[in-house]
Coordinates of C-alpha atoms in Angstrom, one line a residue:
Chain A
M1 CA -68.7 -6.5 2.8
A2 CA -67.4 -9.6 1.2
E3 CA -69.5 -9.4 -2.0
I4 CA -69.2 -5.7 -2.7
L5 CA -65.3 -5.8 -2.0
T6 CA -64.1 -8.6 -4.3
K7 CA -60.4 -9.5 -4.8
S8 CA -60.4 -8.0 -8.3
R9 CA -62.1 -4.7 -7.2
A10 CA -59.5 -4.5 -4.3
R11 CA -56.7 -5.1 -6.7
N12 CA -58.1 -2.3 -9.2
I13 CA -58.5 0.1 -6.1
F14 CA -55.0 -0.5 -5.2
Y15 CA -53.5 -0.1 -8.8
G16 CA -55.8 3.0 -9.5
G17 CA -55.3 4.7 -6.1
S18 CA -51.6 4.2 -6.1
I19 CA -51.3 5.8 -9.6
F20 CA -53.4 8.7 -8.6
F21 CA -51.0 9.3 -5.4
V22 CA -47.8 8.9 -7.4
V23 CA -49.1 11.7 -9.9
V24 CA -50.0 13.9 -6.9
F25 CA -46.7 13.3 -5.4
V26 CA -44.7 14.1 -8.7
A27 CA -46.6 17.1 -9.1
M28 CA -45.7 18.4 -5.5
T29 CA -42.1 17.4 -6.0
V30 CA -41.7 19.4 -9.0
H31 CA -43.2 22.6 -7.1
S32 CA -41.0 21.9 -4.1
H33 CA -38.0 21.5 -6.2
R34 CA -38.5 24.9 -7.7
Y35 CA -39.3 26.3 -4.1
V36 CA -36.0 25.2 -2.8
V37 CA -34.0 26.8 -5.6
N38 CA -35.7 30.0 -5.8
V39 CA -37.0 30.6 -2.5
S40 CA -35.9 28.6 0.5
T41 CA -32.1 28.4 -0.3
A42 CA -31.8 31.6 -2.2
G43 CA -30.5 33.4 0.9
M44 CA -26.9 32.9 -0.1
P45 CA -25.5 31.9 -3.6
L46 CA -24.6 28.2 -4.1
S47 CA -20.9 29.0 -4.8
E48 CA -18.3 26.6 -6.0
E49 CA -16.9 26.9 -2.5
V50 CA -20.2 25.8 -0.9
V51 CA -20.4 22.8 -3.2
R52 CA -16.8 22.0 -2.4
G53 CA -17.6 22.1 1.2
K54 CA -20.6 19.8 0.7
H55 CA -18.1 17.2 -0.6
V56 CA -15.7 17.8 2.2
W57 CA -18.6 17.0 4.5
E58 CA -19.5 14.0 2.7
K59 CA -16.2 12.5 2.2
N60 CA -15.6 12.8 5.9
S61 CA -18.8 11.2 6.7
C62 CA -19.7 13.8 9.2
I63 CA -23.4 12.7 9.0
N64 CA -22.5 9.5 10.8
C65 CA -22.0 11.4 14.0
H66 CA -23.7 14.7 13.7
S67 CA -27.2 15.7 12.4
L68 CA -27.9 18.4 9.7
H69 CA -31.1 19.8 9.8
G70 CA -32.1 17.1 12.2
E71 CA -30.9 14.2 10.0
G72 CA -28.2 12.1 10.5
A73 CA -26.7 10.4 13.6
Y74 CA -27.5 11.7 17.1
F75 CA -24.1 11.1 18.5
A76 CA -22.9 14.8 18.3
P77 CA -24.4 18.1 18.1
E78 CA -26.6 19.4 15.4
V79 CA -24.8 21.5 12.9
G80 CA -27.6 23.0 10.6
N81 CA -27.3 26.1 12.8
V82 CA -23.8 25.6 14.1
M83 CA -22.8 29.0 12.7
T84 CA -25.5 30.7 14.5
R85 CA -24.8 29.2 17.7
W86 CA -21.0 30.3 17.3
G87 CA -22.1 33.8 16.4
V88 CA -20.3 33.8 12.9
L89 CA -23.1 33.6 10.6
D90 CA -22.4 36.6 8.9
S91 CA -18.6 36.6 8.7
P92 CA -16.8 34.1 6.4
E93 CA -13.6 35.0 8.0
D94 CA -14.6 34.3 11.5
A95 CA -16.4 31.1 10.6
F96 CA -13.4 29.7 9.0
E97 CA -11.3 30.7 12.0
T98 CA -13.7 29.2 14.6
L99 CA -14.2 25.9 12.5
K100 CA -10.6 25.5 11.9
A101 CA -9.7 25.9 15.7
W102 CA -12.5 23.5 16.6
I103 CA -11.4 20.7 14.3
E104 CA -7.8 21.1 15.1
S105 CA -8.4 21.0 18.9
Q106 CA -10.1 17.3 18.4
P107 CA -9.7 14.6 19.4
S108 CA -10.0 16.3 23.0
G109 CA -8.8 12.9 24.6
I110 CA -10.6 13.8 27.7
E111 CA -11.7 10.7 29.4
G112 CA -15.5 10.1 29.4
R113 CA -16.1 12.6 26.7
R114 CA -17.3 11.8 23.4
Q115 CA -14.3 12.1 20.8
M116 CA -14.2 13.7 17.6
P117 CA -11.8 12.0 15.1
K118 CA -8.7 13.8 14.1
Y119 CA -9.4 15.2 10.4
E120 CA -6.2 16.3 8.4
L121 CA -7.9 19.1 6.2
T122 CA -6.3 21.8 4.3
D123 CA -7.2 25.4 4.9
E124 CA -9.0 25.4 1.8
D125 CA -11.2 22.4 2.8
M126 CA -11.9 24.2 6.2
R127 CA -12.7 27.3 4.3
S128 CA -15.1 25.4 2.1
L129 CA -16.8 23.5 4.8
A130 CA -17.4 26.7 6.8
E131 CA -19.1 28.2 3.7
F132 CA -21.1 25.1 3.3
L133 CA -22.2 25.4 6.8
R134 CA -22.9 29.0 6.6
W135 CA -25.0 28.3 3.4
A136 CA -27.1 25.4 5.2
D137 CA -27.6 27.8 8.2
Q138 CA -29.3 30.3 6.0
T139 CA -31.8 27.9 4.4
D140 CA -35.4 28.6 5.4
T141 CA -36.2 25.6 7.5
Q142 CA -39.7 26.6 8.6
G143 CA -38.2 28.1 11.8
W144 CA -36.6 24.9 12.9
P145 CA -34.6 24.1 15.2
P146 CA -36.7 25.7 18.0
N147 CA -33.7 27.4 19.5
E148 CA -29.8 28.0 19.3
A149 CA -29.0 24.4 21.0
G150 CA -30.0 22.8 17.8
Chain B
M1 CA -40.2 -27.6 -1.2
K2 CA -41.5 -28.4 -4.6
Y3 CA -38.7 -27.4 -6.7
Q4 CA -35.0 -27.9 -7.0
S5 CA -34.1 -24.3 -7.9
Q6 CA -35.7 -23.0 -4.6
K7 CA -32.3 -24.4 -3.0
V8 CA -30.9 -21.1 -4.2
A9 CA -32.7 -19.5 -1.2
Y10 CA -30.4 -21.3 1.2
W11 CA -27.3 -19.5 0.2
Y12 CA -29.0 -16.2 0.3
F13 CA -30.3 -16.8 3.9
L14 CA -26.8 -18.0 4.9
A15 CA -25.0 -14.8 3.8
A16 CA -28.0 -12.9 5.3
M17 CA -27.4 -14.5 8.7
A18 CA -23.6 -14.0 8.7
L19 CA -24.3 -10.3 7.8
F20 CA -27.1 -10.1 10.6
G21 CA -24.3 -11.2 13.1
I22 CA -21.9 -8.4 11.8
Q23 CA -24.9 -5.9 12.1
V24 CA -25.8 -6.7 15.7
L25 CA -22.3 -6.8 16.9
G26 CA -21.6 -3.5 15.3
G27 CA -24.8 -2.2 17.0
L28 CA -23.4 -3.4 20.4
L29 CA -20.2 -1.7 19.8
A30 CA -21.7 1.5 19.0
G31 CA -23.9 1.2 22.0
W32 CA -20.7 0.5 24.2
V33 CA -19.1 3.8 22.7
Y34 CA -22.0 5.8 24.1
V35 CA -21.2 4.3 27.6
S36 CA -17.5 4.5 27.1
P37 CA -16.7 7.2 24.6
N38 CA -13.0 6.8 24.5
F39 CA -13.2 2.9 23.7
L40 CA -11.5 2.5 20.0
S41 CA -12.2 6.2 19.5
E42 CA -8.7 6.5 17.5
L43 CA -8.9 3.3 15.9
L44 CA -12.4 2.7 14.7
P45 CA -14.4 5.9 15.3
F46 CA -18.2 6.0 15.9
N47 CA -19.2 7.1 12.5
V48 CA -17.4 3.9 10.9
I49 CA -19.1 1.7 13.3
R50 CA -22.4 3.2 12.5
M51 CA -22.0 2.9 8.8
I52 CA -21.1 -0.7 9.2
H53 CA -24.2 -1.3 11.5
T54 CA -26.7 0.5 9.1
N55 CA -25.3 -0.8 5.9
A56 CA -24.9 -4.3 7.0
L57 CA -28.6 -4.2 8.2
I58 CA -29.8 -2.9 4.8
V59 CA -27.9 -5.4 2.9
W60 CA -29.0 -8.4 4.9
L61 CA -32.5 -7.6 4.7
L62 CA -32.3 -7.3 1.0
L63 CA -30.5 -10.4 0.7
G64 CA -33.4 -12.0 2.8
F65 CA -35.9 -10.6 0.6
F66 CA -34.0 -11.7 -2.5
G67 CA -33.8 -15.3 -0.9
A68 CA -37.5 -15.3 0.1
A69 CA -38.5 -14.4 -3.5
Y70 CA -36.3 -17.1 -4.7
F71 CA -38.0 -19.4 -2.3
L72 CA -41.7 -18.6 -2.7
I73 CA -41.8 -17.5 -6.5
P74 CA -41.1 -21.1 -7.9
E75 CA -43.9 -22.5 -5.4
E76 CA -46.6 -19.6 -6.4
S77 CA -45.6 -19.8 -10.1
D78 CA -45.5 -23.6 -10.2
R79 CA -42.3 -23.8 -12.1
E80 CA -38.5 -23.9 -11.6
L81 CA -36.8 -20.5 -11.7
W82 CA -35.7 -19.1 -14.9
S83 CA -32.0 -19.2 -14.1
P84 CA -30.5 -20.5 -10.9
K85 CA -27.1 -19.8 -12.2
L86 CA -28.0 -16.1 -12.4
A87 CA -29.4 -16.1 -9.1
Y88 CA -26.0 -17.3 -7.7
V89 CA -23.9 -14.7 -10.0
Q90 CA -26.4 -11.9 -8.4
L91 CA -25.3 -13.4 -4.9
I92 CA -21.7 -13.4 -5.6
I93 CA -22.0 -9.7 -7.0
L94 CA -23.7 -8.6 -3.8
L95 CA -21.3 -10.3 -1.6
V96 CA -18.3 -9.0 -3.2
G97 CA -19.8 -5.5 -3.1
T98 CA -20.8 -5.7 0.5
L99 CA -17.1 -6.9 1.6
G100 CA -15.7 -4.2 -0.6
A101 CA -17.9 -1.5 1.1
V102 CA -17.0 -2.7 4.6
G103 CA -13.3 -3.0 3.7
S104 CA -13.5 0.7 2.0
Y105 CA -15.3 2.1 5.2
L106 CA -12.4 0.5 7.4
V107 CA -9.8 2.6 5.4
G108 CA -11.8 5.6 5.2
I109 CA -13.3 5.4 1.7
H110 CA -16.9 6.1 1.6
G111 CA -19.6 8.7 0.5
G112 CA -21.3 11.1 2.9
R113 CA -25.0 10.4 2.2
E114 CA -26.4 8.6 5.2
F115 CA -27.1 4.9 4.6
L116 CA -26.0 5.4 0.8
E117 CA -22.2 5.7 1.7
Q118 CA -21.3 2.8 -0.5
P119 CA -18.5 3.6 -2.9
L120 CA -19.8 4.2 -6.8
W121 CA -18.5 0.8 -7.9
V122 CA -20.5 -1.0 -5.1
K123 CA -23.7 1.2 -5.9
F124 CA -23.4 0.1 -9.6
G125 CA -22.8 -3.5 -8.5
I126 CA -25.9 -3.3 -6.5
L127 CA -27.8 -1.8 -9.3
V128 CA -26.6 -4.8 -11.8
A129 CA -27.5 -7.3 -9.1
A130 CA -30.9 -5.8 -8.9
L131 CA -31.5 -5.9 -12.6
I132 CA -30.4 -9.6 -12.8
F133 CA -32.7 -10.5 -9.9
L134 CA -35.7 -8.6 -11.6
L135 CA -34.9 -10.5 -15.0
N136 CA -34.7 -13.8 -13.1
I137 CA -37.9 -13.5 -11.1
S138 CA -40.0 -11.7 -13.8
M139 CA -39.1 -14.3 -16.4
T140 CA -40.1 -17.0 -14.0
V141 CA -43.5 -15.3 -13.2
L142 CA -44.4 -14.6 -16.7
A143 CA -43.8 -18.1 -17.8
G144 CA -45.9 -19.6 -14.8
K145 CA -48.8 -18.9 -12.7
K146 CA -49.6 -15.3 -11.7
T147 CA -51.0 -14.9 -8.2
A148 CA -51.8 -11.9 -6.1
I149 CA -48.8 -12.7 -4.0
T150 CA -46.4 -12.7 -6.9
N151 CA -48.1 -9.6 -8.4
V152 CA -47.4 -7.6 -5.2
L153 CA -44.0 -9.0 -4.6
L154 CA -43.0 -8.3 -8.0
M155 CA -44.4 -4.7 -7.9
G156 CA -42.7 -3.9 -4.7
L157 CA -39.2 -5.2 -5.8
W158 CA -39.4 -3.7 -9.3
L159 CA -40.3 -0.2 -7.4
L160 CA -37.8 -0.4 -4.8
S161 CA -35.0 -1.2 -7.6
L162 CA -36.3 1.6 -9.6
L163 CA -35.9 3.9 -6.5
W164 CA -32.2 2.9 -6.1
I165 CA -31.6 5.3 -9.1
F166 CA -31.9 8.2 -6.8
A167 CA -28.9 6.8 -4.7
F168 CA -26.7 8.2 -7.8
I169 CA -28.6 11.5 -7.8
N170 CA -26.7 13.9 -5.4
P171 CA -27.7 17.6 -6.1
D172 CA -25.4 20.2 -5.0
N173 CA -28.2 22.0 -3.1
L174 CA -28.5 20.4 0.2
S175 CA -32.2 20.7 0.7
L176 CA -32.8 19.1 -3.0
D177 CA -30.3 16.3 -1.8
K178 CA -32.1 15.7 1.2
M179 CA -35.5 15.6 -0.8
Y180 CA -34.3 13.1 -3.3
W181 CA -32.6 11.1 -0.6
W182 CA -35.9 10.4 1.2
F183 CA -37.1 8.9 -2.4
V184 CA -34.7 6.0 -1.5
V185 CA -35.0 6.0 2.2
H186 CA -38.7 6.7 2.9
L187 CA -40.1 5.0 -0.3
W188 CA -38.2 2.1 0.6
V189 CA -39.2 1.3 4.1
E190 CA -42.5 3.1 4.5
A191 CA -43.9 2.1 0.9
T192 CA -42.3 -0.4 -1.3
W193 CA -40.6 -2.6 1.4
E194 CA -44.2 -2.8 2.9
L195 CA -45.3 -4.4 -0.3
V196 CA -42.6 -6.9 -0.2
M197 CA -43.4 -7.5 3.7
A198 CA -47.2 -7.9 3.0
A199 CA -46.6 -10.5 0.3
I200 CA -44.0 -12.4 2.2
L201 CA -46.4 -12.4 5.3
A202 CA -49.4 -13.5 3.1
F203 CA -47.3 -16.3 1.7
L204 CA -46.4 -17.6 5.2
L205 CA -50.0 -17.3 6.5
L206 CA -51.2 -19.1 3.4
K207 CA -48.8 -21.9 4.2
L208 CA -48.9 -21.8 8.0
T209 CA -52.8 -21.6 8.5
G210 CA -54.2 -23.2 5.3
V211 CA -56.7 -20.5 5.0
D212 CA -58.4 -20.2 1.5
R213 CA -56.3 -18.3 -1.0
E214 CA -59.1 -16.0 -2.2
V215 CA -59.4 -14.7 1.4
V216 CA -55.5 -14.1 1.8
E217 CA -55.1 -12.5 -1.5
K218 CA -58.1 -10.0 -1.0
W219 CA -56.5 -8.8 2.4
L220 CA -53.2 -8.6 0.6
Y221 CA -54.7 -6.1 -1.8
V222 CA -56.3 -4.0 0.7
I223 CA -53.3 -3.8 3.0
V224 CA -50.9 -2.7 0.3
A225 CA -53.4 -0.2 -1.0
T226 CA -53.5 1.4 2.3
A227 CA -49.7 1.2 2.5
L228 CA -49.2 3.3 -0.8
F229 CA -52.0 5.5 -0.3
S230 CA -50.8 6.6 3.1
G231 CA -47.0 6.0 2.4
I232 CA -46.4 8.2 -0.8
L233 CA -47.7 11.3 0.4
G234 CA -46.5 10.5 3.9
T235 CA -43.1 11.0 2.7
G236 CA -43.9 14.8 3.5
H237 CA -43.5 14.0 7.2
H238 CA -39.7 14.1 6.4
F239 CA -39.9 17.5 4.6
Y240 CA -40.9 19.6 7.5
W241 CA -37.7 21.1 8.2
I242 CA -35.3 20.7 5.3
G243 CA -36.1 23.7 3.4
L244 CA -39.2 22.5 1.6
P245 CA -42.5 24.4 1.4
G246 CA -44.8 24.7 4.6
Y247 CA -47.6 22.8 3.1
W248 CA -45.7 19.5 3.8
Q249 CA -46.4 20.1 7.3
W250 CA -50.2 19.3 6.7
I251 CA -49.8 16.8 4.1
G252 CA -47.2 14.9 5.9
S253 CA -48.9 15.0 9.2
I254 CA -52.2 13.8 7.8
F255 CA -51.2 11.1 5.4
S256 CA -48.2 9.6 7.6
T257 CA -50.9 9.3 10.5
F258 CA -52.6 7.0 8.0
E259 CA -49.4 5.1 7.8
V260 CA -50.5 3.3 11.0
I261 CA -53.3 1.6 9.0
P262 CA -51.2 -0.9 6.9
F263 CA -49.5 -2.2 9.9
F264 CA -52.6 -2.5 12.0
L265 CA -54.1 -4.5 9.0
M266 CA -51.3 -6.8 8.7
M267 CA -51.5 -7.4 12.5
S268 CA -55.0 -8.1 12.4
F269 CA -54.5 -10.1 9.3
A270 CA -52.2 -12.4 10.9
F271 CA -54.3 -13.2 13.9
V272 CA -57.5 -13.6 11.9
M273 CA -55.9 -16.0 9.6
V274 CA -54.7 -18.0 12.4
W275 CA -57.9 -17.8 14.0
K276 CA -59.6 -19.1 10.8
G277 CA -56.9 -21.5 10.0
R278 CA -57.8 -25.1 10.2
K279 CA -54.1 -26.4 9.6
N280 CA -51.9 -27.2 12.5
H281 CA -48.7 -26.7 11.1
P282 CA -45.8 -28.3 12.7
N283 CA -43.5 -25.2 12.5
K284 CA -44.7 -23.4 15.6
A285 CA -41.5 -21.0 15.6
A286 CA -42.3 -19.7 12.3
L287 CA -45.8 -19.0 13.2
L288 CA -44.4 -17.1 16.2
W289 CA -42.2 -15.0 14.1
S290 CA -44.9 -14.2 11.6
L291 CA -47.3 -13.1 14.4
G292 CA -44.4 -11.4 16.3
S293 CA -43.3 -9.6 13.2
S294 CA -46.6 -8.0 12.3
T295 CA -47.4 -7.0 15.9
V296 CA -44.0 -5.5 16.7
A297 CA -44.2 -3.8 13.4
F298 CA -47.5 -2.3 14.5
F299 CA -46.0 -1.0 17.6
G300 CA -42.6 0.0 16.3
A301 CA -43.6 1.4 12.8
G302 CA -47.2 2.4 13.7
V303 CA -47.5 3.6 17.3
W304 CA -44.0 4.7 17.8
G305 CA -43.9 6.3 14.3
F306 CA -47.2 8.4 15.0
L307 CA -45.8 9.3 18.3
H308 CA -43.7 12.0 16.7
T309 CA -45.0 12.4 13.1
L310 CA -47.5 15.3 13.8
H311 CA -45.6 18.5 12.8
G312 CA -46.3 20.2 15.9
V313 CA -44.7 17.3 18.0
N314 CA -41.9 16.8 15.3
F315 CA -40.8 20.4 15.7
Y316 CA -39.5 19.6 19.2
S317 CA -38.7 15.7 18.9
H318 CA -36.9 15.9 15.3
G319 CA -33.5 14.2 15.4
T320 CA -33.6 13.2 19.0
Q321 CA -33.4 9.8 20.6
I322 CA -37.1 9.5 20.0
T323 CA -36.2 8.9 16.3
A324 CA -33.6 6.2 17.2
A325 CA -36.2 4.6 19.5
H326 CA -38.6 4.4 16.6
G327 CA -36.0 3.6 13.9
H328 CA -34.9 0.4 15.9
L329 CA -38.2 -1.0 16.8
A330 CA -39.8 -0.4 13.4
F331 CA -36.8 -2.1 11.7
F332 CA -36.7 -4.9 13.8
G333 CA -40.7 -5.6 13.8
A334 CA -41.2 -5.0 10.2
Y335 CA -38.2 -6.3 8.5
V336 CA -35.7 -8.2 10.8
A337 CA -38.6 -10.2 12.5
L338 CA -40.3 -10.9 9.0
N339 CA -36.9 -12.2 7.4
L340 CA -36.4 -14.4 10.6
A341 CA -39.8 -15.6 10.1
V342 CA -39.0 -16.7 6.4
F343 CA -35.8 -18.1 7.4
T344 CA -37.6 -20.0 10.2
Y345 CA -40.0 -21.6 7.9
A346 CA -38.0 -22.2 4.8
M347 CA -34.5 -23.6 6.3
P348 CA -35.7 -26.9 7.3
M349 CA -37.3 -27.5 3.9
L350 CA -34.1 -26.2 2.4
R351 CA -32.2 -28.9 4.6
Q352 CA -34.7 -31.5 3.9
R353 CA -35.6 -31.9 7.5
A354 CA -38.5 -31.6 9.9
P355 CA -38.7 -28.3 11.7
Y356 CA -35.9 -28.3 14.2
N357 CA -34.7 -26.5 17.2
Q358 CA -37.7 -24.6 17.7
V359 CA -37.5 -24.2 21.4
L360 CA -34.1 -22.6 20.8
N361 CA -35.4 -20.5 18.1
M362 CA -38.5 -19.4 20.2
V363 CA -36.3 -18.4 23.2
S364 CA -34.3 -16.4 20.6
F365 CA -37.6 -14.6 19.6
W366 CA -38.2 -13.6 23.1
L367 CA -34.7 -12.4 23.9
M368 CA -34.6 -10.2 20.8
T369 CA -38.2 -8.9 21.1
G370 CA -37.5 -8.4 24.7
G371 CA -34.3 -6.7 24.2
M372 CA -35.5 -4.6 21.4
A373 CA -38.7 -3.5 23.3
F374 CA -36.4 -2.6 26.4
M375 CA -34.2 -0.6 24.1
T376 CA -37.1 1.3 22.6
F377 CA -38.4 2.2 26.0
V378 CA -35.3 3.7 27.4
L379 CA -34.5 5.4 24.3
T380 CA -38.0 6.8 24.3
F381 CA -37.5 8.1 27.9
A382 CA -34.0 9.6 26.9
G383 CA -35.5 11.3 23.9
T384 CA -38.3 12.7 25.9
I385 CA -35.8 14.2 28.4
Q386 CA -33.5 15.5 25.6
T387 CA -36.5 17.1 23.9
H388 CA -37.5 18.9 26.9
M389 CA -34.0 20.1 27.9
Q390 CA -32.6 20.8 24.6
R391 CA -35.6 21.9 22.5
V392 CA -37.8 23.5 25.1
V393 CA -35.4 24.8 27.7
G394 CA -32.4 25.3 25.3
D395 CA -29.7 23.5 27.3
Y396 CA -26.6 22.6 25.1
Y397 CA -26.5 19.2 23.2
M398 CA -23.4 17.7 25.0
D399 CA -24.9 18.9 28.6
V400 CA -28.0 17.3 27.9
Q401 CA -26.3 14.0 26.7
D402 CA -24.3 13.7 29.8
S403 CA -27.5 13.7 31.8
L404 CA -28.6 10.7 29.7
S405 CA -26.0 8.2 30.6
V406 CA -28.0 5.9 32.6
F407 CA -30.3 5.3 29.7
Y408 CA -27.3 4.7 27.3
L409 CA -26.1 1.9 29.9
M410 CA -29.5 0.4 30.0
R411 CA -29.8 0.6 26.0
F412 CA -26.3 -1.3 26.2
G413 CA -27.8 -4.0 28.3
A414 CA -30.8 -4.2 26.0
G415 CA -28.6 -4.5 23.0
A416 CA -26.6 -7.4 24.7
A417 CA -29.7 -9.3 25.1
V418 CA -30.4 -8.8 21.4
V419 CA -27.1 -9.8 20.3
I420 CA -27.3 -13.2 22.6
G421 CA -30.7 -13.8 20.9
A422 CA -29.5 -13.2 17.4
L423 CA -26.6 -15.6 17.9
L424 CA -28.9 -18.1 19.4
F425 CA -31.1 -17.9 16.4
I426 CA -28.2 -18.4 14.0
Y427 CA -27.1 -21.4 16.0
S428 CA -30.7 -22.9 15.9
M429 CA -30.7 -22.5 12.3
L430 CA -27.3 -23.9 11.5
V431 CA -26.5 -26.3 14.1
V432 CA -28.9 -29.1 13.8
R433 CA -29.9 -31.4 16.7
D434 CA -31.8 -34.6 16.4
R435 CA -34.1 -33.6 19.3
E436 CA -35.7 -30.5 20.8
I437 CA -34.2 -29.5 24.1
I438 CA -37.7 -29.7 25.5
A439 CA -39.7 -32.6 24.2
P440 CA -43.1 -31.6 22.9
G441 CA -46.2 -33.0 24.5
P442 CA -48.3 -35.7 22.8
A443 CA -50.9 -34.2 20.2
A444 CA -54.1 -33.2 22.1
S445 CA -56.5 -36.2 21.9
V446 CA -58.7 -34.5 24.4
P447 CA -59.9 -31.0 23.7
G448 CA -59.0 -28.6 26.6
E449 CA -61.6 -27.1 28.9

């Protein structure tokens, strides 16, 4: 073992193998990138409103309490499928109304209950956020989450 | 300490420990909010506390890596640092950026990609600091001796800095955003940081055990080869459910399973080197942290990672407290404990003293490790119940959370032990005593039976 695997051989395997895996990974990334654009997120157009909603989502750091497609913090419910859970996936108007009502009712102030902070969002922000969440909900996530509970 | 410029590391370690204190206190606060949700909810909401907890962690670990590089590269390359002055400039940029980030989080200014919330100017600051750092250490190594340790360390640091570019790329398409986000997050902690970890561990073991350099360096190349061969395609285990092609379920499952190997090898490496080593190094605490780091990394990153990495399991466990359990123990074992090993090893030399306060330091090791282990166990139990109730039965999130409160209470207790351990560690590093609180016995003159 000691004679077959010398230090310089180990080094060469490390460099050569790493380059090989990087190349494979980059090729698969290119394919995945195209797949996302053309297949998995093609269910609903990536409109300006959706993009605006994504920025509302980001600016308020929602990800540090909620999870989205299972990623984020685990302090508050998953929102990748929240529009399905609310039964408003197919109606932009209902989605907006429900989201607005929810956000405006927060914080609940109920003792012993996790509190969502108060967010002062304009109707336009709310509408964009609702559209963003409807868009995300229509992504083909290989069947995840297992059920409506998220 | 052989070179004057190694002293730079001292200030990096001090800054790192200050942020370590902030990080664990932030964690304790977040843990308390789980127990008592109305606490500070108007003044300092959970999302802000969490940003401070995670960002402080990342920055102090990086400061520790930078400091470790500045400490070990002069010794490995056999020459002074190219420019100690630039190293201080780099530290000042990083500290201004960190304080700026924390300040802006407190007033509600932040980005919204998890862990990459820093305002744009801070991101640029980090980039500039990284470039200064790379220039400085590369010039030092190029002019001096090149060893396997400096090769691997430099490669890890160069690659992690290059990957930082993806922190600036935020596609409008959420699924693409997530995919490239993992290029920073996964390819840092499950690939390039492992190179840094393995190189630093190799340096520590070389010094602490006195094993032949040839042997240490061969191990090092084998370890980092297994880290990248598994870790690069292992990124796929984050690509199961975010809108990427289904083939990642197999690629990710298979390659991320192999990610256990580098951690198993690092643990074996540490113990074999100590076994073979002839040196009786006086800094026992540094040795404890080195062995502890590689062991806890194997359990936290390796075993707890494998626990939920197969796509059939992950379909149910994804984004539950199982992930939180794994994340905490993996970060603690692999990167926190390794940094604390370096601090423990280097600080006495940087302050030109014999190793000191080792007993307190070792007590802090057991407090932190015990606390983290307990936290991991209770979160794993909580996650198991959550997975079953929410993902299998289909109960709603908040109903499930309400039934987990006893685990969150225990997690808070575990967190308190970690915080006490962390503060004790910082105390043992910075407040110098003349004698150990327990006097060491005489050097063994008669072999044991």
